[in-house]
C-alpha positions as protocol buffer text, in pm:
chain_id: "A"
residue {
  index: 1
  type: MET
  ca { x: 11782 y: 8835 z: 8655 }
}
residue {
  index: 2
  type: CYS
  ca { x: 12067 y: 9009 z: 8479 }
}
residue {
  index: 3
  type: ILE
  ca { x: 12426 y: 8883 z: 8488 }
}
residue {
  index: 4
  type: THR
  ca { x: 12691 y: 9154 z: 8474 }
}
residue {
  index: 5
  type: ARG
  ca { x: 13059 y: 9055 z: 8459 }
}
residue {
  index: 6
  type: GLY
  ca { x: 13014 y: 8751 z: 8673 }
}
residue {
  index: 7
  type: ARG
  ca { x: 12807 y: 8929 z: 8938 }
}
residue {
  index: 8
  type: GLU
  ca { x: 12433 y: 8895 z: 8971 }
}
residue {
  index: 9
  type: ALA
  ca { x: 12228 y: 9213 z: 8955 }
}
residue {
  index: 10
  type: LEU
  ca { x: 11856 y: 9256 z: 9006 }
}
residue {
  index: 11
  type: ASN
  ca { x: 11660 y: 9580 z: 9011 }
}
residue {
  index: 12
  type: LYS
  ca { x: 11288 y: 9507 z: 9035 }
}
residue {
  index: 13
  type: VAL
  ca { x: 11020 y: 9671 z: 9247 }
}
residue {
  index: 14
  type: PHE
  ca { x: 10662 y: 9559 z: 9314 }
}
residue {
  index: 15
  type: LEU
  ca { x: 10434 y: 9801 z: 9500 }
}
residue {
  index: 16
  type: VAL
  ca { x: 10064 y: 9817 z: 9585 }
}
residue {
  index: 17
  type: GLY
  ca { x: 9927 y: 10150 z: 9696 }
}
residue {
  index: 18
  type: ARG
  ca { x: 9717 y: 10451 z: 9605 }
}
residue {
  index: 19
  type: LEU
  ca { x: 9785 y: 10730 z: 9359 }
}
residue {
  index: 20
  type: SER
  ca { x: 9829 y: 11019 z: 9599 }
}
residue {
  index: 21
  type: ARG
  ca { x: 9870 y: 11342 z: 9405 }
}
residue {
  index: 22
  type: GLU
  ca { x: 9782 y: 11499 z: 9076 }
}
residue {
  index: 23
  type: LEU
  ca { x: 9932 y: 11316 z: 8784 }
}
residue {
  index: 24
  type: ASP
  ca { x: 10188 y: 11529 z: 8600 }
}
residue {
  index: 25
  type: MET
  ca { x: 10146 y: 11436 z: 8232 }
}
residue {
  index: 26
  type: ARG
  ca { x: 10373 y: 11609 z: 7981 }
}
residue {
  index: 27
  type: VAL
  ca { x: 10549 y: 11555 z: 7650 }
}
residue {
  index: 28
  type: THR
  ca { x: 10927 y: 11587 z: 7613 }
}
residue {
  index: 29
  type: VAL
  ca { x: 11095 y: 11796 z: 7344 }
}
residue {
  index: 30
  type: SER
  ca { x: 11151 y: 11474 z: 7147 }
}
residue {
  index: 31
  type: GLY
  ca { x: 10776 y: 11394 z: 7162 }
}
residue {
  index: 32
  type: LYS
  ca { x: 10778 y: 11120 z: 7431 }
}
residue {
  index: 33
  type: ALA
  ca { x: 10490 y: 11111 z: 7678 }
}
residue {
  index: 34
  type: VAL
  ca { x: 10595 y: 11105 z: 8044 }
}
residue {
  index: 35
  type: CYS
  ca { x: 10373 y: 11086 z: 8352 }
}
residue {
  index: 36
  type: SER
  ca { x: 10508 y: 11154 z: 8702 }
}
residue {
  index: 37
  type: PHE
  ca { x: 10309 y: 11068 z: 9013 }
}
residue {
  index: 38
  type: SER
  ca { x: 10341 y: 10969 z: 9375 }
}
residue {
  index: 39
  type: LEU
  ca { x: 10227 y: 10633 z: 9512 }
}
residue {
  index: 40
  type: THR
  ca { x: 10122 y: 10616 z: 9879 }
}
residue {
  index: 41
  type: VAL
  ca { x: 10207 y: 10278 z: 10030 }
}
residue {
  index: 42
  type: ALA
  ca { x: 10080 y: 10190 z: 10378 }
}
residue {
  index: 43
  type: PHE
  ca { x: 10263 y: 9956 z: 10614 }
}
residue {
  index: 44
  type: ARG
  ca { x: 10234 y: 9857 z: 10977 }
}
residue {
  index: 45
  type: THR
  ca { x: 10507 y: 9885 z: 11237 }
}
residue {
  index: 46
  type: ARG
  ca { x: 10482 y: 9738 z: 11587 }
}
residue {
  index: 47
  type: VAL
  ca { x: 10346 y: 10071 z: 11708 }
}
residue {
  index: 48
  type: ARG
  ca { x: 10122 y: 10211 z: 11433 }
}
residue {
  index: 49
  type: GLU
  ca { x: 10034 y: 10217 z: 11066 }
}
residue {
  index: 50
  type: GLU
  ca { x: 10254 y: 10446 z: 10857 }
}
residue {
  index: 51
  type: THR
  ca { x: 10272 y: 10550 z: 10493 }
}
residue {
  index: 52
  type: ASP
  ca { x: 10547 y: 10625 z: 10244 }
}
residue {
  index: 53
  type: ALA
  ca { x: 10501 y: 10846 z: 9938 }
}
residue {
  index: 54
  type: ILE
  ca { x: 10710 y: 10700 z: 9656 }
}
residue {
  index: 55
  type: ASP
  ca { x: 10787 y: 10901 z: 9343 }
}
residue {
  index: 56
  type: CYS
  ca { x: 10715 y: 10717 z: 9019 }
}
residue {
  index: 57
  type: VAL
  ca { x: 10751 y: 10790 z: 8648 }
}
residue {
  index: 58
  type: ALA
  ca { x: 10607 y: 10615 z: 8341 }
}
residue {
  index: 59
  type: TRP
  ca { x: 10687 y: 10668 z: 7973 }
}
residue {
  index: 60
  type: ASP
  ca { x: 10517 y: 10645 z: 7633 }
}
residue {
  index: 61
  type: ALA
  ca { x: 10189 y: 10448 z: 7603 }
}
residue {
  index: 62
  type: LEU
  ca { x: 10199 y: 10348 z: 7970 }
}
residue {
  index: 63
  type: ALA
  ca { x: 10223 y: 10716 z: 8070 }
}
residue {
  index: 64
  type: GLU
  ca { x: 9919 y: 10794 z: 7856 }
}
residue {
  index: 65
  type: GLN
  ca { x: 9723 y: 10503 z: 8007 }
}
residue {
  index: 66
  type: ILE
  ca { x: 9799 y: 10619 z: 8362 }
}
residue {
  index: 67
  type: ALA
  ca { x: 9704 y: 10978 z: 8280 }
}
residue {
  index: 68
  type: GLN
  ca { x: 9375 y: 10862 z: 8126 }
}
residue {
  index: 69
  type: GLU
  ca { x: 9269 y: 10600 z: 8382 }
}
residue {
  index: 70
  type: GLY
  ca { x: 9447 y: 10723 z: 8695 }
}
residue {
  index: 71
  type: GLY
  ca { x: 9317 y: 10962 z: 8951 }
}
residue {
  index: 72
  type: ASP
  ca { x: 9374 y: 11067 z: 9308 }
}
residue {
  index: 73
  type: GLY
  ca { x: 9315 y: 10772 z: 9537 }
}
residue {
  index: 74
  type: ARG
  ca { x: 9302 y: 10495 z: 9274 }
}
residue {
  index: 75
  type: ARG
  ca { x: 9442 y: 10170 z: 9410 }
}
residue {
  index: 76
  type: VAL
  ca { x: 9710 y: 10024 z: 9184 }
}
residue {
  index: 77
  type: ALA
  ca { x: 9980 y: 9759 z: 9167 }
}
residue {
  index: 78
  type: ILE
  ca { x: 10296 y: 9860 z: 8984 }
}
residue {
  index: 79
  type: GLU
  ca { x: 10607 y: 9677 z: 8869 }
}
residue {
  index: 80
  type: GLY
  ca { x: 10922 y: 9864 z: 8777 }
}
residue {
  index: 81
  type: ARG
  ca { x: 11280 y: 9943 z: 8869 }
}
residue {
  index: 82
  type: LEU
  ca { x: 11454 y: 10195 z: 9093 }
}
residue {
  index: 83
  type: HIS
  ca { x: 11641 y: 10476 z: 8919 }
}
residue {
  index: 84
  type: SER
  ca { x: 11854 y: 10751 z: 9074 }
}
residue {
  index: 85
  type: ARG
  ca { x: 11949 y: 11071 z: 8896 }
}
residue {
  index: 86
  type: GLN
  ca { x: 12075 y: 11421 z: 8964 }
}
residue {
  index: 87
  type: ARG
  ca { x: 11862 y: 11730 z: 8908 }
}
residue {
  index: 88
  type: GLU
  ca { x: 11905 y: 12097 z: 8975 }
}
residue {
  index: 89
  type: GLY
  ca { x: 11660 y: 12255 z: 9217 }
}
residue {
  index: 90
  type: ALA
  ca { x: 11507 y: 12602 z: 9190 }
}
residue {
  index: 91
  type: ASP
  ca { x: 11785 y: 12729 z: 9418 }
}
residue {
  index: 92
  type: GLY
  ca { x: 12056 y: 12602 z: 9181 }
}
residue {
  index: 93
  type: GLN
  ca { x: 12163 y: 12317 z: 9412 }
}
residue {
  index: 94
  type: ARG
  ca { x: 12206 y: 11968 z: 9265 }
}
residue {
  index: 95
  type: ARG
  ca { x: 11987 y: 11706 z: 9430 }
}
residue {
  index: 96
  type: LYS
  ca { x: 11973 y: 11330 z: 9404 }
}
residue {
  index: 97
  type: VAL
  ca { x: 11630 y: 11195 z: 9307 }
}
residue {
  index: 98
  type: THR
  ca { x: 11534 y: 10828 z: 9339 }
}
residue {
  index: 99
  type: GLU
  ca { x: 11214 y: 10713 z: 9172 }
}
residue {
  index: 100
  type: VAL
  ca { x: 11045 y: 10401 z: 9041 }
}
residue {
  index: 101
  type: VAL
  ca { x: 11041 y: 10374 z: 8661 }
}
residue {
  index: 102
  type: VAL
  ca { x: 10711 y: 10194 z: 8602 }
}
residue {
  index: 103
  type: ARG
  ca { x: 10705 y: 9908 z: 8351 }
}
residue {
  index: 104
  type: ASP
  ca { x: 10355 y: 9777 z: 8422 }
}
residue {
  index: 105
  type: ILE
  ca { x: 10049 y: 9890 z: 8616 }
}
residue {
  index: 106
  type: GLU
  ca { x: 9726 y: 9723 z: 8718 }
}
residue {
  index: 107
  type: PHE
  ca { x: 9431 y: 9925 z: 8843 }
}
residue {
  index: 108
  type: LEU
  ca { x: 9281 y: 9736 z: 9137 }
}
residue {
  index: 109
  type: ASP
  ca { x: 8959 y: 9935 z: 9179 }
}
residue {
  index: 110
  type: LYS
  ca { x: 8700 y: 10102 z: 8963 }
}
residue {
  index: 111
  type: PRO
  ca { x: 8742 y: 10471 z: 8869 }
}
residue {
  index: 112
  type: GLY
  ca { x: 8544 y: 10737 z: 9054 }
}
């Protein structure tokens, strides 16, 4: 937990799901590895089972590990924090993006 000016603040996310799309591994201009991916998380409502696709990003050695070991459909548990930022779309409009910045990952199944 983090204490900020007398108020408590906590930003921690734990998710278990499946890697759902191609991993986007790249290197920034400054040489940092970054891997973006989507995590599909299933949940049950009173009526039916549904899924959410949650955007995630990992940096440095963790990004390289995910790119090497990850693959479409791998079951994983991740720990991280929510982060919101602004980005400009292809049409020039600014959009708010919220994603999980991954701090740790555990692969729960075998590759392949």
